[in-house]
């Protein structure tokens, strides 16, 4: 049975209250040390792609959705963006984000039903990193895309990460991995055109779009080498240089990819 919105909100409220770190917002079962290495790869991929957006980032107005620990808020700031607004579903995250980034406005809201908090057409860029696949109701997923389209100016950019499956859709209580055609159709219906899609991770995450045998074997290997924070740190350090190269070399990935879209 699909979880209710209240159950989903409660799950994330409890998770981020208990663990407001990279493991809390990332691949929790692999531990914080490994996640820190994983997020280094994410940071490089995100910054490299976001820096190519054809606009003046110093004067752009950016909205980050599902801000979590503020990881991508910081990435935007490091790219020179001076006007960043963040939002998150949870009270736990928003309270801590306001302490960590006192100069940034943060809103506690559900992007599928944002109300009138966000002014239409007021942002040049919106980012939604590793959060859309946690909207397990397809109707609300599409509503979130429409909300994002409304707050972007015409010609504005939408930067997102998803799993974009070529294989069959995968459904769980707190995550749904949609197919690439399903996502691109939903984006098109919301008024977006895809600019490009590139790997964000390759080996340092669940192999959701890989052969089931490889997916199970590699998942077991990752869990085995991250049983402790010490071994997780060693595994992350060893995989990191390979992962950086794979992300740059490959055109597609069996796990998280980054997509840039433009609002028509």
Tab-separated table of C-alpha atoms in Angstrom:
chain	number	residue	atom	x	y	z
A	1	UNK	CA	0.000	0.000	0.000
A	2	UNK	CA	1.331	3.436	-0.956
A	3	UNK	CA	2.388	5.603	1.979
A	4	UNK	CA	0.281	8.663	2.721
A	5	UNK	CA	1.754	12.154	2.470
A	6	UNK	CA	1.699	12.396	6.262
A	7	UNK	CA	3.621	9.117	6.573
A	8	UNK	CA	6.219	10.247	4.039
A	9	UNK	CA	6.666	13.592	5.763
A	10	UNK	CA	6.995	11.828	9.112
A	11	UNK	CA	9.610	9.455	7.737
A	12	UNK	CA	11.821	12.309	6.525
A	13	UNK	CA	11.163	14.409	9.614
A	14	UNK	CA	12.399	11.571	11.831
A	15	UNK	CA	15.316	10.659	9.580
A	16	UNK	CA	16.697	14.199	9.357
A	17	UNK	CA	16.054	14.852	13.041
A	18	UNK	CA	18.201	11.823	13.880
A	19	UNK	CA	20.870	12.224	11.196
A	20	UNK	CA	21.304	15.662	9.621
A	21	UNK	CA	24.418	14.646	7.703
A	22	UNK	CA	25.375	13.294	4.279
A	23	UNK	CA	24.284	9.800	5.318
A	24	UNK	CA	20.899	11.101	6.447
A	25	UNK	CA	20.186	12.575	3.021
A	26	UNK	CA	22.250	10.019	1.081
A	27	UNK	CA	22.747	6.240	1.026
A	28	UNK	CA	22.263	5.747	4.750
A	29	UNK	CA	23.213	2.066	4.967
A	30	UNK	CA	26.718	2.807	3.632
A	31	UNK	CA	27.618	5.117	6.501
A	32	UNK	CA	28.753	8.721	6.670
A	33	UNK	CA	32.417	8.208	5.723
A	34	UNK	CA	31.577	6.565	2.400
A	35	UNK	CA	28.833	9.115	1.723
A	36	UNK	CA	31.333	11.936	2.181
A	37	UNK	CA	33.425	10.521	-0.669
A	38	UNK	CA	30.298	9.987	-2.753
A	39	UNK	CA	29.245	13.594	-2.226
A	40	UNK	CA	32.638	14.805	-3.367
A	41	UNK	CA	31.901	13.218	-6.736
A	42	UNK	CA	28.398	14.675	-6.743
A	43	UNK	CA	29.797	18.124	-5.998
A	44	UNK	CA	32.244	18.001	-8.889
A	45	UNK	CA	29.651	16.768	-11.378
A	46	UNK	CA	27.068	19.315	-10.268
A	47	UNK	CA	29.445	22.265	-10.252
A	48	UNK	CA	30.899	21.351	-13.638
A	49	UNK	CA	27.478	21.170	-15.284
A	50	UNK	CA	25.887	24.122	-13.473
A	51	UNK	CA	28.829	26.344	-14.422
A	52	UNK	CA	27.987	25.843	-18.103
A	53	UNK	CA	24.480	27.336	-17.814
A	54	UNK	CA	24.235	30.242	-20.277
A	55	UNK	CA	23.425	32.955	-17.770
A	56	UNK	CA	25.197	35.260	-15.329
A	57	UNK	CA	25.200	33.230	-12.119
A	58	UNK	CA	26.262	36.262	-10.066
A	59	UNK	CA	22.952	37.971	-10.839
A	60	UNK	CA	20.767	34.865	-11.198
A	61	UNK	CA	18.059	34.008	-8.697
A	62	UNK	CA	18.167	30.324	-7.728
A	63	UNK	CA	15.674	28.104	-5.904
A	64	UNK	CA	16.942	24.861	-4.367
A	65	UNK	CA	14.187	22.337	-3.591
A	66	UNK	CA	14.644	19.636	-0.966
A	67	UNK	CA	17.648	21.451	0.469
A	68	UNK	CA	18.293	18.846	3.189
A	69	UNK	CA	21.647	19.770	4.721
A	70	UNK	CA	22.221	22.634	2.290
A	71	UNK	CA	24.792	20.757	0.226
A	72	UNK	CA	23.614	22.199	-3.089
A	73	UNK	CA	22.868	25.593	-1.594
A	74	UNK	CA	26.583	25.726	-0.811
A	75	UNK	CA	27.456	24.551	-4.323
A	76	UNK	CA	25.463	27.427	-5.819
A	77	UNK	CA	27.160	29.890	-3.497
A	78	UNK	CA	30.596	28.579	-4.457
A	79	UNK	CA	29.650	29.114	-8.112
A	80	UNK	CA	29.096	32.793	-7.310
A	81	UNK	CA	25.303	32.888	-6.939
A	82	UNK	CA	24.350	35.638	-4.497
A	83	UNK	CA	20.580	35.118	-4.463
A	84	UNK	CA	19.664	31.587	-3.351
A	85	UNK	CA	16.341	30.549	-1.820
A	86	UNK	CA	15.914	27.087	-0.322
A	87	UNK	CA	13.000	24.926	0.724
A	88	UNK	CA	12.442	21.567	2.352
A	89	UNK	CA	9.549	19.361	3.354
A	90	UNK	CA	10.740	19.000	6.944
A	91	UNK	CA	10.776	21.290	9.945
A	92	UNK	CA	13.984	19.616	11.168
A	93	UNK	CA	15.930	20.532	8.034
A	94	UNK	CA	14.581	24.070	7.662
A	95	UNK	CA	15.378	25.027	11.265
A	96	UNK	CA	18.970	23.841	10.937
A	97	UNK	CA	19.393	25.303	7.462
A	98	UNK	CA	18.420	28.733	8.777
A	99	UNK	CA	21.157	28.447	11.395
A	100	UNK	CA	23.767	27.209	8.911
A	101	UNK	CA	22.919	29.779	6.209
A	102	UNK	CA	21.609	32.877	8.029
A	103	UNK	CA	21.696	34.981	4.836
A	104	UNK	CA	19.510	32.542	2.856
A	105	UNK	CA	15.716	32.410	2.933
A	106	UNK	CA	14.357	28.923	3.592
A	107	UNK	CA	10.739	27.833	3.368
A	108	UNK	CA	9.128	24.733	4.836
A	109	UNK	CA	6.854	23.497	2.074
A	110	UNK	CA	5.803	20.608	-0.155
A	111	UNK	CA	6.703	21.536	-3.732
A	112	UNK	CA	3.722	19.511	-4.984
A	113	UNK	CA	1.484	21.933	-3.055
A	114	UNK	CA	3.560	25.078	-2.423
A	115	UNK	CA	0.627	27.475	-2.049
A	116	UNK	CA	1.500	31.086	-2.808
A	117	UNK	CA	4.863	31.112	-0.999
A	118	UNK	CA	6.919	31.185	-4.204
A	119	UNK	CA	6.238	33.963	-6.691
A	120	UNK	CA	5.514	32.774	-10.251
A	121	UNK	CA	8.279	33.361	-12.791
A	122	UNK	CA	10.650	34.720	-10.149
A	123	UNK	CA	13.614	32.339	-10.534
A	124	UNK	CA	16.238	31.918	-13.244
A	125	UNK	CA	17.257	28.429	-12.081
A	126	UNK	CA	15.663	25.724	-9.946
A	127	UNK	CA	17.552	22.704	-8.615
A	128	UNK	CA	15.952	19.524	-7.260
A	129	UNK	CA	18.704	17.082	-6.425
A	130	UNK	CA	17.959	13.516	-5.334
A	131	UNK	CA	14.459	14.388	-4.164
A	132	UNK	CA	11.961	13.823	-6.961
A	133	UNK	CA	12.250	10.023	-6.753
A	134	UNK	CA	11.086	10.289	-3.147
A	135	UNK	CA	7.696	11.556	-4.362
A	136	UNK	CA	6.038	8.158	-4.583
A	137	UNK	CA	2.648	9.384	-5.858
A	138	UNK	CA	2.837	9.919	-9.631
A	139	UNK	CA	0.138	12.599	-9.537
A	140	UNK	CA	2.104	14.574	-6.943
A	141	UNK	CA	5.350	14.049	-8.876
A	142	UNK	CA	3.780	15.710	-11.905
A	143	UNK	CA	2.273	18.422	-9.705
A	144	UNK	CA	5.776	19.148	-8.379
A	145	UNK	CA	7.070	19.552	-11.939
A	146	UNK	CA	4.232	21.953	-12.741
A	147	UNK	CA	5.028	23.977	-9.608
A	148	UNK	CA	8.670	24.170	-10.632
A	149	UNK	CA	7.639	25.319	-14.094
A	150	UNK	CA	5.459	28.069	-12.607
A	151	UNK	CA	8.202	29.594	-10.476
A	152	UNK	CA	10.763	29.583	-13.317
A	153	UNK	CA	10.844	32.452	-15.779
A	154	UNK	CA	10.411	31.487	-19.452
A	155	UNK	CA	13.797	30.260	-20.681
A	156	UNK	CA	14.896	29.477	-17.123
A	157	UNK	CA	16.748	26.279	-16.263
A	158	UNK	CA	15.810	23.256	-14.183
A	159	UNK	CA	18.684	21.150	-12.817
A	160	UNK	CA	17.662	17.790	-11.393
A	161	UNK	CA	19.062	14.385	-10.538
A	162	UNK	CA	17.128	11.158	-11.062
A	163	UNK	CA	17.710	7.510	-11.915
A	164	UNK	CA	16.130	7.575	-15.424
A	165	UNK	CA	15.653	3.822	-15.789
A	166	UNK	CA	15.917	2.029	-19.111
A	167	UNK	CA	14.643	-1.060	-17.295
A	168	UNK	CA	11.273	-1.541	-15.606
A	169	UNK	CA	10.039	0.963	-13.062
A	170	UNK	CA	10.889	0.147	-9.424
A	171	UNK	CA	8.520	1.042	-6.571
A	172	UNK	CA	9.211	1.105	-2.844
A	173	UNK	CA	7.640	2.710	0.208
A	174	UNK	CA	9.860	5.789	0.137
A	175	UNK	CA	11.318	5.840	-3.365
A	176	UNK	CA	10.085	5.250	-6.898
A	177	UNK	CA	12.556	4.906	-9.766
A	178	UNK	CA	10.735	5.901	-12.936
A	179	UNK	CA	11.747	5.097	-16.481
A	180	UNK	CA	13.497	7.649	-18.679
A	181	UNK	CA	10.501	7.872	-21.085
A	182	UNK	CA	8.078	8.412	-18.177
A	183	UNK	CA	10.186	11.239	-16.730
A	184	UNK	CA	10.851	12.973	-20.045
A	185	UNK	CA	7.135	12.813	-20.915
A	186	UNK	CA	6.244	14.310	-17.518
A	187	UNK	CA	8.814	17.077	-18.056
A	188	UNK	CA	7.425	17.808	-21.503
A	189	UNK	CA	3.881	18.016	-20.124
A	190	UNK	CA	5.127	20.495	-17.488
A	191	UNK	CA	6.623	22.741	-20.166
A	192	UNK	CA	10.269	21.656	-20.152
A	193	UNK	CA	12.648	20.645	-22.906
A	194	UNK	CA	15.655	18.476	-22.079
A	195	UNK	CA	19.028	20.093	-22.769
A	196	UNK	CA	21.307	17.248	-21.667
A	197	UNK	CA	21.682	14.288	-19.307
A	198	UNK	CA	25.021	13.124	-17.869
A	199	UNK	CA	26.232	10.644	-15.211
A	200	UNK	CA	26.501	11.968	-11.680
A	201	UNK	CA	27.628	8.685	-10.113
A	202	UNK	CA	28.527	5.300	-11.589
A	203	UNK	CA	29.775	2.793	-9.002
A	204	UNK	CA	29.327	4.603	-5.679
A	205	UNK	CA	25.568	4.148	-5.491
A	206	UNK	CA	22.902	1.449	-5.905
A	207	UNK	CA	23.013	0.029	-9.444
A	208	UNK	CA	19.294	0.525	-9.977
A	209	UNK	CA	19.442	0.407	-13.779
A	210	UNK	CA	21.909	-2.476	-14.094
A	211	UNK	CA	21.525	-6.206	-14.717
A	212	UNK	CA	19.833	-7.681	-11.601
A	213	UNK	CA	22.742	-10.050	-10.934
A	214	UNK	CA	25.319	-7.255	-11.051
A	215	UNK	CA	23.040	-5.018	-9.019
A	216	UNK	CA	22.809	-7.609	-6.232
A	217	UNK	CA	26.526	-8.487	-6.295
A	218	UNK	CA	27.732	-4.891	-6.285
A	219	UNK	CA	25.215	-3.880	-3.634
A	220	UNK	CA	26.424	-6.688	-1.397
A	221	UNK	CA	30.034	-5.671	-1.993
A	222	UNK	CA	29.356	-2.035	-1.053
A	223	UNK	CA	27.553	-3.013	2.126
A	224	UNK	CA	30.385	-5.384	3.061
A	225	UNK	CA	33.154	-2.823	2.595
A	226	UNK	CA	31.240	-0.142	4.518
A	227	UNK	CA	30.431	-2.181	7.622
A	228	UNK	CA	32.454	0.282	9.708
A	229	UNK	CA	33.233	3.960	9.236
A	230	UNK	CA	36.925	3.084	8.908
A	231	UNK	CA	36.424	0.558	6.112
A	232	UNK	CA	33.844	2.851	4.484
A	233	UNK	CA	36.380	5.662	4.402
A	234	UNK	CA	38.991	3.363	2.855
A	235	UNK	CA	36.537	2.074	0.239
A	236	UNK	CA	35.465	5.605	-0.635
A	237	UNK	CA	39.051	6.807	-0.956
A	238	UNK	CA	39.913	3.909	-3.274
A	239	UNK	CA	36.811	4.263	-5.471
A	240	UNK	CA	36.887	8.069	-5.645
A	241	UNK	CA	39.541	8.542	-8.385
A	242	UNK	CA	37.959	5.818	-10.534
A	243	UNK	CA	34.481	7.251	-10.022
A	244	UNK	CA	35.621	10.732	-11.078
A	245	UNK	CA	36.972	9.340	-14.343
A	246	UNK	CA	33.933	7.200	-15.075
A	247	UNK	CA	31.555	10.114	-14.509
A	248	UNK	CA	33.478	12.163	-17.066
A	249	UNK	CA	33.973	9.390	-19.620
A	250	UNK	CA	30.605	7.633	-19.749
A	251	UNK	CA	27.538	8.988	-21.515
A	252	UNK	CA	25.087	7.102	-19.291
A	253	UNK	CA	25.162	5.519	-15.843
A	254	UNK	CA	23.369	2.623	-14.094
A	255	UNK	CA	22.568	4.941	-11.201
A	256	UNK	CA	22.075	8.657	-10.524
A	257	UNK	CA	22.306	11.025	-13.468
A	258	UNK	CA	22.057	14.802	-13.715
A	259	UNK	CA	19.719	16.435	-16.198
A	260	UNK	CA	19.435	20.059	-17.297
A	261	UNK	CA	16.139	21.270	-18.760
A	262	UNK	CA	14.939	24.615	-20.054
A	263	UNK	CA	11.476	26.000	-19.472
A	264	UNK	CA	9.770	26.744	-22.769
